[in-house]
XYZ file of C-alpha atoms in Angstrom:
472
model
C 16.864 -67.602 92.830
C 15.374 -67.252 89.367
C 16.247 -68.818 85.752
C 18.269 -67.676 83.813
C 17.759 -66.517 80.823
C 20.018 -66.283 77.692
C 18.870 -63.332 75.491
C 19.988 -63.423 71.167
C 18.843 -61.516 68.401
C 15.217 -60.868 71.154
C 15.247 -65.110 71.149
C 14.915 -66.057 74.107
C 16.940 -69.942 75.494
C 16.367 -70.445 80.376
C 17.334 -72.694 82.228
C 18.607 -73.287 85.175
C 19.078 -71.112 88.301
C 21.377 -67.852 87.644
C 24.926 -67.762 89.140
C 26.348 -64.146 90.808
C 29.737 -63.928 90.624
C 30.220 -60.305 90.587
C 30.612 -60.465 94.847
C 32.650 -63.080 94.712
C 35.564 -60.988 92.470
C 36.243 -58.770 95.272
C 39.687 -57.262 95.571
C 42.856 -60.488 96.786
C 46.678 -58.935 97.334
C 48.483 -61.153 96.410
C 50.071 -63.545 99.720
C 53.277 -62.114 100.021
C 55.683 -63.672 102.943
C 58.737 -62.769 104.526
C 60.981 -66.117 105.323
C 63.747 -67.338 107.370
C 66.581 -66.011 105.109
C 64.792 -62.688 103.846
C 63.616 -63.331 100.905
C 59.748 -63.293 100.113
C 57.363 -65.574 98.737
C 54.721 -65.119 96.456
C 51.378 -66.802 96.278
C 48.198 -65.868 94.773
C 45.146 -65.492 97.226
C 42.372 -68.168 97.414
C 39.391 -66.979 95.703
C 37.927 -66.593 92.899
C 39.038 -64.245 89.746
C 39.130 -63.457 86.434
C 41.723 -63.135 83.509
C 42.655 -59.981 84.224
C 42.528 -60.023 88.349
C 45.251 -62.470 87.783
C 47.436 -60.175 85.197
C 47.043 -57.701 88.513
C 48.476 -59.863 90.730
C 51.717 -60.927 87.949
C 52.575 -57.233 87.952
C 54.491 -58.263 90.936
C 56.951 -60.712 89.566
C 57.954 -58.078 86.913
C 58.391 -55.363 89.426
C 60.299 -57.259 91.705
C 62.691 -57.886 88.527
C 62.732 -54.734 87.202
C 63.925 -53.701 91.231
C 66.601 -56.246 90.977
C 67.322 -55.066 88.120
C 68.281 -51.644 89.097
C 69.161 -48.321 87.092
C 69.593 -51.263 84.229
C 66.138 -51.886 84.396
C 63.951 -51.405 81.146
C 60.626 -52.776 81.252
C 59.442 -51.544 77.592
C 62.313 -55.061 76.840
C 60.474 -57.163 79.512
C 57.286 -56.689 78.499
C 58.126 -57.169 74.584
C 59.649 -60.581 74.857
C 56.043 -61.450 76.933
C 54.569 -59.873 74.290
C 56.620 -62.181 71.885
C 56.197 -65.353 73.739
C 52.155 -64.764 74.085
C 52.376 -64.464 70.197
C 51.594 -67.077 67.569
C 53.939 -66.909 65.361
C 57.526 -65.757 65.723
C 61.350 -67.197 67.390
C 60.067 -66.371 71.132
C 56.493 -67.784 70.232
C 55.367 -70.249 72.700
C 52.867 -72.054 71.418
C 53.418 -71.223 67.258
C 49.516 -71.979 65.946
C 50.687 -69.810 62.999
C 53.476 -72.142 61.693
C 51.225 -75.040 62.463
C 48.409 -73.756 59.957
C 45.734 -75.526 61.504
C 42.754 -76.389 59.259
C 39.991 -77.947 60.386
C 37.531 -75.644 62.110
C 38.727 -76.423 65.599
C 41.512 -75.151 64.910
C 41.133 -72.327 63.070
C 38.582 -71.309 66.423
C 41.623 -71.917 68.815
C 44.417 -70.433 66.481
C 42.337 -67.238 66.800
C 42.382 -67.267 70.190
C 45.585 -67.762 70.539
C 46.371 -64.219 69.131
C 43.713 -62.527 70.588
C 44.380 -63.792 73.940
C 47.743 -63.190 74.106
C 47.936 -60.051 72.682
C 44.912 -58.770 75.223
C 47.265 -60.048 78.045
C 50.146 -58.539 77.015
C 48.519 -55.379 76.526
C 46.401 -55.925 79.858
C 50.328 -56.242 81.820
C 52.048 -52.983 79.588
C 48.548 -51.224 81.439
C 48.941 -53.016 85.264
C 53.264 -51.786 85.178
C 52.511 -48.161 84.072
C 49.950 -47.740 85.832
C 52.685 -49.317 88.711
C 49.877 -51.574 90.552
C 52.109 -53.505 92.304
C 54.416 -50.514 93.398
C 51.774 -49.071 94.717
C 49.730 -51.936 97.221
C 53.745 -53.004 98.481
C 56.814 -51.749 99.540
C 60.210 -51.410 97.353
C 62.043 -53.040 100.569
C 59.223 -56.410 99.814
C 59.088 -56.674 95.809
C 62.832 -56.167 95.801
C 62.958 -59.211 98.030
C 60.181 -61.562 96.179
C 62.084 -64.745 95.331
C 60.969 -68.482 94.891
C 63.043 -71.078 93.590
C 61.398 -71.538 89.650
C 62.132 -74.211 87.404
C 63.385 -73.424 83.639
C 60.640 -74.525 81.662
C 61.855 -73.429 78.485
C 60.751 -69.678 77.165
C 62.744 -68.485 74.674
C 64.053 -64.926 75.815
C 64.884 -62.452 72.424
C 68.300 -61.414 72.643
C 68.257 -58.314 73.947
C 66.570 -59.597 77.383
C 68.931 -62.635 76.968
C 71.819 -59.903 77.616
C 69.819 -58.058 80.313
C 68.990 -60.872 82.229
C 72.526 -62.579 81.862
C 74.907 -59.185 81.946
C 75.911 -57.426 85.502
C 72.763 -56.474 86.551
C 71.089 -59.654 86.068
C 71.758 -63.326 87.187
C 70.142 -66.731 88.495
C 68.074 -65.009 91.363
C 66.570 -62.422 88.093
C 66.403 -65.058 85.410
C 64.773 -67.459 87.743
C 61.541 -64.653 88.703
C 61.419 -63.494 85.229
C 60.878 -67.163 83.871
C 58.078 -67.437 86.237
C 56.831 -64.764 85.516
C 56.471 -65.802 81.521
C 55.212 -69.278 82.775
C 52.152 -67.741 84.627
C 51.048 -65.718 81.986
C 51.353 -68.999 78.972
C 49.494 -70.780 81.452
C 46.845 -68.362 81.894
C 46.426 -67.114 77.729
C 47.009 -71.510 77.425
C 44.291 -72.418 79.871
C 41.419 -70.008 78.284
C 41.932 -70.871 74.713
C 38.497 -73.308 74.643
C 36.296 -70.286 75.961
C 34.647 -67.823 73.739
C 33.918 -65.363 76.537
C 37.209 -66.307 77.777
C 37.529 -62.641 79.529
C 34.460 -63.549 82.191
C 35.654 -67.064 82.657
C 35.364 -67.929 86.729
C 38.925 -68.825 87.717
C 39.322 -70.146 91.143
C 42.539 -70.731 93.153
C 42.304 -73.283 95.801
C 46.125 -73.231 98.405
C 46.296 -77.312 98.090
C 44.637 -78.159 95.534
C 47.390 -79.176 93.406
C 48.136 -75.605 92.852
C 51.713 -75.155 93.361
C 51.998 -71.227 93.147
C 49.508 -68.944 91.324
C 48.195 -70.921 88.043
C 50.318 -73.297 87.890
C 47.696 -75.674 89.115
C 46.285 -76.091 84.954
C 50.006 -77.953 83.978
C 49.189 -81.194 83.757
C 45.540 -81.309 81.511
C 47.692 -78.291 79.558
C 50.043 -81.072 78.972
C 47.920 -83.056 77.165
C 45.929 -80.340 75.591
C 49.292 -79.358 73.659
C 49.828 -83.058 72.275
C 46.439 -82.755 70.615
C 47.348 -79.179 69.147
C 50.766 -80.738 68.556
C 49.149 -83.845 66.598
C 46.527 -81.949 64.697
C 43.656 -83.719 66.550
C 41.853 -80.995 68.377
C 38.232 -82.115 68.813
C 35.363 -80.541 70.690
C 35.654 -83.595 73.105
C 39.341 -83.039 73.691
C 38.432 -79.056 74.518
C 35.894 -79.874 76.503
C 38.165 -82.326 78.443
C 40.703 -80.033 78.890
C 38.381 -77.163 79.908
C 37.320 -79.571 82.621
C 40.573 -80.579 83.800
C 41.595 -77.504 85.088
C 37.976 -76.093 86.456
C 36.586 -79.396 87.467
C 39.321 -81.864 88.179
C 36.632 -83.938 90.358
C 35.024 -85.249 87.233
C 35.495 -88.262 85.688
C 33.232 -88.578 82.821
C 33.960 -86.024 79.556
C 30.567 -85.319 77.944
C 29.494 -82.576 75.706
C 30.017 -79.631 78.351
C 29.491 -79.622 82.579
C 28.904 -77.640 85.538
C 31.011 -77.125 88.142
C 30.967 -74.705 91.433
C 30.267 -71.418 89.501
C 28.668 -72.052 86.883
C 28.290 -74.120 83.480
C 30.291 -74.482 80.093
C 28.954 -75.846 77.088
C 29.278 -75.496 73.395
C 29.431 -70.826 72.590
C 27.343 -71.960 69.593
C 24.249 -71.589 71.851
C 24.509 -67.918 72.189
C 24.496 -67.074 68.497
C 23.081 -68.267 65.268
C 23.883 -71.468 64.007
C 24.841 -70.365 60.329
C 27.489 -68.012 61.687
C 28.639 -69.574 65.513
C 31.947 -71.408 66.423
C 31.670 -75.007 66.224
C 34.284 -76.293 68.441
C 34.655 -72.925 71.113
C 32.891 -73.227 74.552
C 31.807 -70.783 76.633
C 30.892 -69.618 80.604
C 27.115 -69.504 81.415
C 26.339 -67.886 84.901
C 24.025 -70.595 85.905
C 23.765 -73.629 87.778
C 22.323 -76.109 85.149
C 21.424 -78.757 87.581
C 21.323 -78.305 91.791
C 21.948 -80.862 93.839
C 18.981 -80.544 97.177
C 16.938 -78.824 97.884
C 18.946 -76.184 99.771
C 20.177 -74.766 96.434
C 23.771 -76.499 96.205
C 25.586 -77.283 92.847
C 27.928 -79.552 92.365
C 30.938 -80.845 89.734
C 28.520 -82.372 86.766
C 29.107 -83.825 83.141
C 26.582 -83.709 80.583
C 25.798 -86.824 78.449
C 25.076 -87.285 75.244
C 21.199 -88.990 74.971
C 22.537 -91.587 71.958
C 26.992 -91.548 72.726
C 27.162 -93.319 69.231
C 25.026 -91.154 67.060
C 25.089 -93.810 64.223
C 23.514 -96.271 65.865
C 20.660 -93.888 67.068
C 17.478 -95.177 66.346
C 16.239 -93.009 62.845
C 12.914 -92.111 61.670
C 12.030 -91.774 57.233
C 11.339 -88.163 56.618
C 7.648 -88.229 55.436
C 6.575 -87.636 51.800
C 6.833 -83.996 51.783
C 5.644 -80.966 49.228
C 6.445 -79.479 46.359
C 9.310 -76.736 47.331
C 6.782 -73.402 45.565
C 3.779 -75.275 47.962
C 5.311 -75.897 51.443
C 7.154 -72.743 52.802
C 5.652 -72.107 55.962
C 4.824 -68.384 56.839
C 8.406 -66.993 58.397
C 6.041 -64.802 60.139
C 3.956 -67.264 62.419
C 7.779 -68.633 63.160
C 8.959 -65.476 64.222
C 6.156 -66.226 67.176
C 8.736 -68.566 68.804
C 10.544 -66.915 70.811
C 11.782 -68.722 73.769
C 13.007 -72.264 74.342
C 13.870 -74.252 77.753
C 16.263 -76.188 78.287
C 15.674 -79.321 80.986
C 18.137 -81.599 82.656
C 16.731 -85.353 83.006
C 18.951 -87.890 84.859
C 18.811 -91.365 83.120
C 20.267 -94.055 85.138
C 24.025 -92.668 85.737
C 23.929 -89.793 83.146
C 23.226 -86.018 83.811
C 21.138 -85.367 79.917
C 19.682 -81.931 79.311
C 16.732 -82.212 77.035
C 16.232 -78.480 74.180
C 11.837 -78.105 74.460
C 10.345 -75.805 71.660
C 6.526 -75.272 72.003
C 5.495 -74.913 68.111
C 1.461 -74.295 68.048
C 0.755 -75.742 71.619
C 2.865 -78.985 70.810
C 5.888 -78.939 72.822
C 9.113 -80.914 71.026
C 11.697 -82.145 72.947
C 15.612 -82.508 71.142
C 18.721 -83.762 73.250
C 20.762 -80.734 73.525
C 24.254 -82.858 73.248
C 22.728 -84.067 69.618
C 22.059 -80.329 68.810
C 25.710 -79.466 69.361
C 27.121 -82.316 67.616
C 24.343 -81.394 64.227
C 26.063 -78.154 64.517
C 29.781 -79.437 64.636
C 28.874 -81.268 61.845
C 26.759 -79.126 59.459
C 27.882 -77.583 55.868
C 27.778 -74.257 54.901
C 27.049 -72.889 51.287
C 29.841 -72.909 49.157
C 28.609 -73.290 46.039
C 29.497 -69.590 42.945
C 26.244 -69.053 41.644
C 25.771 -65.831 38.737
C 23.365 -63.426 41.621
C 19.877 -62.729 39.724
C 20.548 -65.901 37.755
C 16.964 -67.554 38.062
C 16.530 -71.394 38.498
C 14.931 -72.889 36.224
C 12.129 -75.325 37.280
C 14.244 -78.902 36.083
C 16.804 -77.252 39.146
C 13.488 -77.599 41.580
C 12.232 -81.241 40.437
C 14.058 -83.603 42.774
C 13.309 -80.296 45.940
C 10.203 -81.411 48.436
C 9.415 -79.336 51.649
C 8.784 -80.018 54.421
C 7.320 -77.690 57.627
C 9.756 -77.652 61.245
C 6.713 -79.282 63.075
C 6.466 -82.768 60.365
C 10.531 -83.404 61.087
C 10.726 -82.843 65.274
C 7.275 -85.097 65.970
C 9.183 -88.034 64.284
C 10.969 -90.794 66.490
C 14.729 -90.494 66.643
C 16.653 -89.224 64.145
C 15.412 -88.056 60.529
C 16.876 -89.316 57.850
C 16.067 -90.300 53.952
C 17.201 -92.296 50.803
C 17.191 -89.787 49.069
C 16.157 -85.984 47.427
C 16.902 -82.790 48.032
C 14.887 -81.682 51.677
C 14.194 -78.474 52.405
C 12.898 -77.620 56.111
C 11.803 -73.507 56.185
C 12.472 -71.975 60.144
C 11.897 -68.803 58.671
C 15.698 -67.642 59.990
C 14.662 -68.298 63.820
C 17.716 -69.657 65.281
C 15.562 -71.393 68.394
C 13.700 -73.589 65.505
C 17.339 -74.119 63.760
C 19.002 -75.483 66.786
C 15.938 -78.198 67.131
C 16.089 -78.745 63.171
C 19.996 -79.490 63.517
C 19.604 -81.776 66.851
C 16.716 -84.199 64.831
C 17.720 -84.584 61.144
C 21.082 -87.470 60.993
C 24.169 -85.086 61.058
C 25.609 -86.125 57.293
C 24.628 -83.782 54.736
C 23.303 -81.025 56.729
C 23.161 -77.357 54.988
C 22.404 -74.520 57.137
C 21.447 -71.831 54.054
C 21.212 -67.915 54.229
C 17.917 -67.936 52.937
C 16.019 -69.391 50.663
C 16.075 -67.499 47.647
C 17.128 -68.955 43.959
C 20.265 -68.273 44.506
C 20.600 -69.652 48.679
C 19.389 -72.536 46.935
C 20.975 -73.291 44.184
C 24.548 -72.018 46.316
C 24.226 -75.116 48.798
C 24.082 -77.944 45.703
C 27.813 -78.503 45.744
C 28.003 -78.522 49.391
C 27.734 -81.355 51.843
C 29.138 -84.689 50.378
C 28.532 -85.777 47.199
C 25.938 -88.655 48.103
C 23.154 -89.358 50.056
C 20.343 -87.267 50.768
C 20.569 -84.000 51.658
C 18.660 -81.280 54.080
C 18.549 -78.004 53.662
C 16.955 -75.617 56.587
C 16.867 -71.838 56.859
């Protein structure tokens, strides 16, 4: 069993034990069972799927509808309806995020996710139906008899589909089967909204574990999350709780991430650069962060913050810095820092994750939860500055410079009473992550550069009061 290594921009973060998912993703044909009345029941087989696998199996429902419609069948019309339901605007949109116009960071990220996932699922549905994926696996007589009771979920039909399903060739059986087809896709799209790498997330189907049929086991946590969306109160905790609710429902505590049988869920930002990574979306990582025993069994566990209320955490005042133009460390020196480690630790009944980073032979330890919190609360430069216009010495009069080790070596969270403080990490994301977890997350600006233009463009970022920390 080997450690898992996340690599981005030639920098590595290592932790836990790698999980091999590929062997679990073997093709699992849906279960079609002939009932006493001659109808055929459909269920997903138990096992591990990714989104595309589930789309493939859902083609059975569409093929059943087409066979019952006979000569009137038009797969393009039905697939157009699916695409309209999965869109984020329009009359038939089931989740009209485009019309809600969510403006917060989390809302913008979830809106983008909904659009991208919906478009991809719709594309896959068309591809599988054109390939006649279901028809190649099952005989027409069996598919034509697929039927089970499907409750109306109020997913709208296009006018042309309504005419088709309610016309002479349609009827209650066809309508229910098409409703179920739509509902399964909408549940799948909504379940994957929190995940940046949604195509890779392993989804376990377990019979008798609250899953009535297909992915309907997602319905309860989804209903709660949709309330957060419609009230425009999407928080990081809401996203974690939602993902946890259907991937690992046995967990009651909610932190900033969690481990379940098939891997670890943490913020997606860890896989990017602090200046550009998403602040709220999650990512599935193929790693068991914590092993339960010597046998190597993984258990569900929620990862908690070192300080649940960061504003009550102990603080240190930043030490006196140097004049800015004298305080810049050699960026090449910090480029030699190429690896960090994540180390789990149990404190009372909570599992915490520490982020360990070595600088000049000294290992500094920062709470990983606070790193993600600092990233969500950070600011980016937003000032409009004339390129090439040099700053006057007076503009740098209140700026003091600090080396990363000067900040990371202090106890608690680091702050000050006033002034502008610049910490240069040489653009090294591993060092930037550590700094974001160490500085009190109130007025921290992640710069694009330490040029005159870069510094001046950050002057108006953040709050209009209190000390500011510029990091690069």
